[in-house]
Short mmCIF file of the C-alpha atoms (twelve columns), coordinates in Angstrom:
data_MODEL
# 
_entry.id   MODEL 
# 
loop_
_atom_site.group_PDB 
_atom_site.id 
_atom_site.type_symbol 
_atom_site.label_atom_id 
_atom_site.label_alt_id 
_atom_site.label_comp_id 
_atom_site.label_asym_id 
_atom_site.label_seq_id 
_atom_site.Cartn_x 
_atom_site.Cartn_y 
_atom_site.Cartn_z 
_atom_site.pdbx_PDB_model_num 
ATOM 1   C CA . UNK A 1   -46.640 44.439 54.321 1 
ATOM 2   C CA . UNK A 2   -42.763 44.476 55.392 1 
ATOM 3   C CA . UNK A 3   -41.994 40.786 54.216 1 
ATOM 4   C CA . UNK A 4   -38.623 39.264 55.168 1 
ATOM 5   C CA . UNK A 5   -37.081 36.194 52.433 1 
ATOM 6   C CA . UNK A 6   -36.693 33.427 54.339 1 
ATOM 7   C CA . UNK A 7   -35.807 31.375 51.613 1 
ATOM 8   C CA . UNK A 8   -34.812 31.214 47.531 1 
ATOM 9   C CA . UNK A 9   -36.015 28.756 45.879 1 
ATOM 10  C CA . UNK A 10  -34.062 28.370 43.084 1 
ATOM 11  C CA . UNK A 11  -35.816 25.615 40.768 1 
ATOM 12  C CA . UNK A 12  -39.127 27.214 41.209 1 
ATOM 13  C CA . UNK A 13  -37.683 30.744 40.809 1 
ATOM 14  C CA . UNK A 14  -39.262 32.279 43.767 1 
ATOM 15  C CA . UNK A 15  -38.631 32.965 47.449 1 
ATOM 16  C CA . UNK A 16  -40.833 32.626 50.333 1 
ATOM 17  C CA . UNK A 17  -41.452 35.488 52.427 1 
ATOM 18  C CA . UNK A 18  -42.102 36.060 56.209 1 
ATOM 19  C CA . UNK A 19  -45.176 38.137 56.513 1 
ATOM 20  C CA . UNK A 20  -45.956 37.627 60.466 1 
ATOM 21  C CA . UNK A 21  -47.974 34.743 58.682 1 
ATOM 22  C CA . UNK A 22  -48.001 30.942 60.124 1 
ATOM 23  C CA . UNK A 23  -47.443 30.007 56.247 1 
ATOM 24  C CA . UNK A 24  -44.534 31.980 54.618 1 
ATOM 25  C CA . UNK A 25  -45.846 33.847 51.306 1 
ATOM 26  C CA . UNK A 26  -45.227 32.658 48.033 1 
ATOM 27  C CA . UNK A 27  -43.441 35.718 45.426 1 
ATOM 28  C CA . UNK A 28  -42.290 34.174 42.018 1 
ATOM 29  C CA . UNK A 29  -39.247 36.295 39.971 1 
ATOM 30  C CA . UNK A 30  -42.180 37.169 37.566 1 
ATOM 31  C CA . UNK A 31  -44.230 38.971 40.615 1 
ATOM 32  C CA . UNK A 32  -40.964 40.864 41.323 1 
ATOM 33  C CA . UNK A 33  -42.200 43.717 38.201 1 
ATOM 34  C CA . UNK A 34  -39.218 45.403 36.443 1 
ATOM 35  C CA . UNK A 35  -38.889 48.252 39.014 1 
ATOM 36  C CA . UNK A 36  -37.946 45.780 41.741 1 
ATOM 37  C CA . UNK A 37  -34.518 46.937 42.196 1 
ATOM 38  C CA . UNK A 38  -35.752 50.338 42.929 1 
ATOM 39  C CA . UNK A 39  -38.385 49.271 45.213 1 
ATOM 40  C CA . UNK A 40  -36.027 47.325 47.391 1 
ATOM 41  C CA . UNK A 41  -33.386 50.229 47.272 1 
ATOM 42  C CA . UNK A 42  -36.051 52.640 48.621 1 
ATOM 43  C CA . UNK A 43  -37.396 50.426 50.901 1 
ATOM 44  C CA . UNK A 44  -33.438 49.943 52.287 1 
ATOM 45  C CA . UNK A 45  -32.984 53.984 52.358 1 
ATOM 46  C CA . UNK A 46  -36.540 54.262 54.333 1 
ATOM 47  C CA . UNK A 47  -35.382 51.662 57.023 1 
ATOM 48  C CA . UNK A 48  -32.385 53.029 57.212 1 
ATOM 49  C CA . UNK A 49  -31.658 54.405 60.999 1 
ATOM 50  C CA . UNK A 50  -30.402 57.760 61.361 1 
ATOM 51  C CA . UNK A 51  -32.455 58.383 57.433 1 
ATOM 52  C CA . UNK A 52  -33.377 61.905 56.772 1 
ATOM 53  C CA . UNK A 53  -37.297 62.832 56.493 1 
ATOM 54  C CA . UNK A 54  -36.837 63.419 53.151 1 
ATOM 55  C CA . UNK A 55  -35.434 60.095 52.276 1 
ATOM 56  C CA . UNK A 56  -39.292 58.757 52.483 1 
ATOM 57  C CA . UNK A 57  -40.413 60.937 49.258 1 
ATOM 58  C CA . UNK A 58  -40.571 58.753 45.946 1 
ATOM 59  C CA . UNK A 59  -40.450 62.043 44.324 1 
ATOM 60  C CA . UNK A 60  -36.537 62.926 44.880 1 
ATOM 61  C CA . UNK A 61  -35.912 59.169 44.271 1 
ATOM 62  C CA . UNK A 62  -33.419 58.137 41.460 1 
ATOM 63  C CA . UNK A 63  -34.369 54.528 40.248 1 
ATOM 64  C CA . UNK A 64  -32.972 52.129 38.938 1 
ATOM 65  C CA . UNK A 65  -31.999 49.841 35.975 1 
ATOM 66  C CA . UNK A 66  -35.278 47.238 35.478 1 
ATOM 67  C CA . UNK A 67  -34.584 43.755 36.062 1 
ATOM 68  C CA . UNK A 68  -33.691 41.482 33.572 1 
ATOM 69  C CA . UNK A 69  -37.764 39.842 32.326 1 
ATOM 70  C CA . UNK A 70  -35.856 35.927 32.282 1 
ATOM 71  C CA . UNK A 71  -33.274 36.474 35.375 1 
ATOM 72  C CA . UNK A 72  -32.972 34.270 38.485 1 
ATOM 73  C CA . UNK A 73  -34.165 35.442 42.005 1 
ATOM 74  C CA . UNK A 74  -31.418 34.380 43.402 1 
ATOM 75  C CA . UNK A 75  -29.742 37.071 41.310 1 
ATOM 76  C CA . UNK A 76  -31.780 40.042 42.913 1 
ATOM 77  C CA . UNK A 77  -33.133 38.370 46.336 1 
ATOM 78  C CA . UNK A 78  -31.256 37.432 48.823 1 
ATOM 79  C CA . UNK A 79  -32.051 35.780 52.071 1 
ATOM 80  C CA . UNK A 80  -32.860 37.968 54.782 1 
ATOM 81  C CA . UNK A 81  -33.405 41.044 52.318 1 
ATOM 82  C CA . UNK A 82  -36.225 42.986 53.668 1 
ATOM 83  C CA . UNK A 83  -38.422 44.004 50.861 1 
ATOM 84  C CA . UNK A 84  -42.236 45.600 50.305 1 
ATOM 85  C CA . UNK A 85  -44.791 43.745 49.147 1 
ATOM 86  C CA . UNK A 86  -48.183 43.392 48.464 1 
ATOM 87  C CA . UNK A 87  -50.644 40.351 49.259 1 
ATOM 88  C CA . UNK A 88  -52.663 39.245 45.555 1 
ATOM 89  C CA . UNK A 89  -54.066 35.921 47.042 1 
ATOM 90  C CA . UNK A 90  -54.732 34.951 50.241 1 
ATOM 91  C CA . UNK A 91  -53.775 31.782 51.834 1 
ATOM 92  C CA . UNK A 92  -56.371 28.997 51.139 1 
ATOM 93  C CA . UNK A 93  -55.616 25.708 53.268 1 
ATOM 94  C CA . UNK A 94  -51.763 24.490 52.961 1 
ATOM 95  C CA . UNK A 95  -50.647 27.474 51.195 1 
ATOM 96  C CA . UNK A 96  -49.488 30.745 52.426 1 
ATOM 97  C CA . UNK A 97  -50.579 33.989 50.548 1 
ATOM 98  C CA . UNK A 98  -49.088 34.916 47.303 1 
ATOM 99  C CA . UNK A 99  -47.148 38.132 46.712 1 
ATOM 100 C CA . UNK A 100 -46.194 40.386 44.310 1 
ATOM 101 C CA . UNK A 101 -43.305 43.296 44.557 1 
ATOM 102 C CA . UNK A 102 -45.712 45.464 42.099 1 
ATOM 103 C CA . UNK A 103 -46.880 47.987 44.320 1 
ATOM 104 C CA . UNK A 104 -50.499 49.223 43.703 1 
ATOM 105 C CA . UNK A 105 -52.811 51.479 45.102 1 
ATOM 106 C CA . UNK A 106 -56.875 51.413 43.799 1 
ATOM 107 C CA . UNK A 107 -58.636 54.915 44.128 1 
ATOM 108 C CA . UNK A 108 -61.993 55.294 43.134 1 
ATOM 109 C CA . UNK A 109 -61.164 56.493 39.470 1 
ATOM 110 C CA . UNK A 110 -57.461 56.014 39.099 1 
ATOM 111 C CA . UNK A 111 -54.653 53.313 40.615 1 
ATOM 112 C CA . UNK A 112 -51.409 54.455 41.273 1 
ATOM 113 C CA . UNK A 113 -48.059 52.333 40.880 1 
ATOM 114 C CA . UNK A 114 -45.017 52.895 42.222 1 
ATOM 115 C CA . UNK A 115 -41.633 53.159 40.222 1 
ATOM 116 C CA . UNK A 116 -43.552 52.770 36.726 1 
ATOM 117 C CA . UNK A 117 -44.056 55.865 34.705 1 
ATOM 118 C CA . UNK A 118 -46.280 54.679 32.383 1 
ATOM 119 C CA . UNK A 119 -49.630 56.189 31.922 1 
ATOM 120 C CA . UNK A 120 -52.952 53.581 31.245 1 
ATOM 121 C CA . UNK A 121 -56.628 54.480 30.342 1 
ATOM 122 C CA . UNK A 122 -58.671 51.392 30.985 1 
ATOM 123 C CA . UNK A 123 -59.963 49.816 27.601 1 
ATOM 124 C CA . UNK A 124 -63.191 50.211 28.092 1 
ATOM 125 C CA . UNK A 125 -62.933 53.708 27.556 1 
ATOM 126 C CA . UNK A 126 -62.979 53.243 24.104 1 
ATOM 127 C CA . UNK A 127 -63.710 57.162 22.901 1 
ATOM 128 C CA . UNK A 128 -59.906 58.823 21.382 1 
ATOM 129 C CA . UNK A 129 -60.764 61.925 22.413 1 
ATOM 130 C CA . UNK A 130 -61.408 61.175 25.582 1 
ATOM 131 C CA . UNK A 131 -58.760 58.958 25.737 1 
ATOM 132 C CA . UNK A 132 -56.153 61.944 24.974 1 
ATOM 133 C CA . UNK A 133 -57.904 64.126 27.146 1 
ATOM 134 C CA . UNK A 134 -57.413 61.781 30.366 1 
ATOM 135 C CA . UNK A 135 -53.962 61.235 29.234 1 
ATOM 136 C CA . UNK A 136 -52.911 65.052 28.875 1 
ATOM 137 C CA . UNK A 137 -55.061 65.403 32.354 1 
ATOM 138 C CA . UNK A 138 -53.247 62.563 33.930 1 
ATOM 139 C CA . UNK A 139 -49.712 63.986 32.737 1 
ATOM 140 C CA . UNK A 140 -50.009 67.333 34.369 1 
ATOM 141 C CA . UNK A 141 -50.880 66.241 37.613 1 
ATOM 142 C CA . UNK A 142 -48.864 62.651 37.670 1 
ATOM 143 C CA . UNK A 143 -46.009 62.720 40.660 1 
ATOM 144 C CA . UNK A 144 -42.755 61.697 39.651 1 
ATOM 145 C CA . UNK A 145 -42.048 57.837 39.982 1 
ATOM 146 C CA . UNK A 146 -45.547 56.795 39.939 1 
ATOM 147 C CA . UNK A 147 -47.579 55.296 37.214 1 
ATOM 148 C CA . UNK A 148 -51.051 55.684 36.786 1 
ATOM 149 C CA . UNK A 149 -53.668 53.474 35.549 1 
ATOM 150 C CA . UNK A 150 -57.086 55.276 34.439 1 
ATOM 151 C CA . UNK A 151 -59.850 53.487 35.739 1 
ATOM 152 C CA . UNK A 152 -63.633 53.036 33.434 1 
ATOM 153 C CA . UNK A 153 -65.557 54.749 36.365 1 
ATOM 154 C CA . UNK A 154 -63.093 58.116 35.229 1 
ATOM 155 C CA . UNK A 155 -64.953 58.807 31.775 1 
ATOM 156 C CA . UNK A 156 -66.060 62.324 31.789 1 
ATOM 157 C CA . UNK A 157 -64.400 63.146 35.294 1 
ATOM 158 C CA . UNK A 158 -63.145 66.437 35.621 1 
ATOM 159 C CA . UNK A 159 -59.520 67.575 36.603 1 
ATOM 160 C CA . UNK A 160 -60.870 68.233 40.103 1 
ATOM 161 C CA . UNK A 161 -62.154 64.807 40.761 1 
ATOM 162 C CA . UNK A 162 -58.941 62.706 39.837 1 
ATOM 163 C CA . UNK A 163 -56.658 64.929 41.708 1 
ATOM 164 C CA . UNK A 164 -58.469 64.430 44.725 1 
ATOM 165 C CA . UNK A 165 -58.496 60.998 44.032 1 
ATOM 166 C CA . UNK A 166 -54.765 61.120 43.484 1 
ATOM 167 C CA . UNK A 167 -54.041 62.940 46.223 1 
ATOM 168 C CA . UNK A 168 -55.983 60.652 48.500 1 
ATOM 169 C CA . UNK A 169 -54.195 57.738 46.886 1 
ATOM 170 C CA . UNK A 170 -50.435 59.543 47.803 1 
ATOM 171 C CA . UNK A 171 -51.033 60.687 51.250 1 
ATOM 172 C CA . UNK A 172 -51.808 57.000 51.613 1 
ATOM 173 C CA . UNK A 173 -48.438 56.422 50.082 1 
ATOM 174 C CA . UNK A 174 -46.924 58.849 52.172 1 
ATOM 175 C CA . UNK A 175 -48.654 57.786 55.237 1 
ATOM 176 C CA . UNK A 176 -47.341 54.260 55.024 1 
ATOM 177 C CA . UNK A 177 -44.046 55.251 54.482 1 
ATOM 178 C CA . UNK A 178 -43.768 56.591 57.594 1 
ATOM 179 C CA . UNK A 179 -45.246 53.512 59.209 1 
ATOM 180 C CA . UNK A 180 -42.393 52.029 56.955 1 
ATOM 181 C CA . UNK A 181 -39.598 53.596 58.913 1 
ATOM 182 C CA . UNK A 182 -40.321 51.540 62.314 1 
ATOM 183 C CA . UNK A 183 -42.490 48.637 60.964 1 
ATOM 184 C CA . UNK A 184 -41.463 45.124 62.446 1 
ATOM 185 C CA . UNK A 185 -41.697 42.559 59.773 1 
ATOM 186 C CA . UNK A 186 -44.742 41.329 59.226 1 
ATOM 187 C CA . UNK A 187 -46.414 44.345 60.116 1 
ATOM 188 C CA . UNK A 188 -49.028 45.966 57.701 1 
ATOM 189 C CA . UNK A 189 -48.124 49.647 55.856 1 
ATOM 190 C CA . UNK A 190 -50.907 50.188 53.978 1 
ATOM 191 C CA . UNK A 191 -54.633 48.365 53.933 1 
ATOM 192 C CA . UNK A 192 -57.866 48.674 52.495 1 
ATOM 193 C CA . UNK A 193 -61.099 48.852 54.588 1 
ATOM 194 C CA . UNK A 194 -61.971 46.076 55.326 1 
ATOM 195 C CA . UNK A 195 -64.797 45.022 52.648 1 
ATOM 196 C CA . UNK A 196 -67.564 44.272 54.693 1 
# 
């Protein structure tokens, strides 16, 4: 969702954020992931008016320094910063949803996140070999600025299978950046299906 920070709470070290939601959403520093100045620098370039098309790739993006792991929010959020984020909870009774500013996309064998560059085979895969062999797989076909995590389900896969499954997971990407460019806040970029 586009979320808007409507206010920093300082002694809890979190903001809330507008999400279009009756209850604001809930993002603590820790949810903010170490990339977070990057995300909210791309997210700024994407809104921008008058941006170029290529201004919505990830790939061409330089990021940033990672956030300090004990800062302040009030340090890297400010109020009325527009920011990305991504709902981890939803709202049960008084409380509004909770939020994270780690971006992740699940596909059926791999997840993709944004701004890391780290590459994760699930531990359940506990064979080396095959362990090194998703990892060499994974490098050669990784786009720049994401991370990917290797899900169990991937074991024996072939190279054709996760790169579809990759490139399903960035056209998604892509596609919601564009939504991106015009969203109102509180408007959704990117969803699942809906489960049932």
């Amino acid at each position: 969702y586009v979320g808007k920070a409507k206010k920093i709470n300082k002694s809890l070290n979190a903001a809330f954020i507008d999400i279009g939601y009756k209850k604001d959403a809930f993002l603590h520093y820790l949810d903010l992931g170490p990339q977070f100045l990057s995300l909210k620098t791309f997210v700024k370039k994407v809104r921008s008016k008058g941006s170029k098309e290529s201004k919505t790739s990830i790939g061409s993006f330089k990021k940033m320094d990672e956030i300090n792991k004990f800062g302040k929010i009030n340090e890297v959020l400010k109020k009325g910063d527009e920011l990305m984020i991504q709902i981890v909870k939803e709202p049960i009774s008084t409380k509004g949803p909770r939020v994270t500013a780690e971006l992740s996309m699940a596909g059926r064998y791999l997840i993709l996140v944004s701004f890391s560059d780290a590459i994760n085979v699930s531990k359940k895969i506990s064979n080396r070999e095959e362990r090194f062999r998703l990892i060499n797989l994974i490098k050669s076909i990784k786009p720049k600025n994401f991370g990917i995590i290797v899900r169990t389900v991937a074991e024996k896969k072939s190279v054709s299978e996760l790169d579809k499954d990759l490139k399903v997971l960035t056209k998604s990407w892509e596609e919601g950046m564009k939504v991106l460019k015009k969203a109102k806040v509180g408007e959704k970029i990117i969803g699942e299906d809906n489960k049932a």
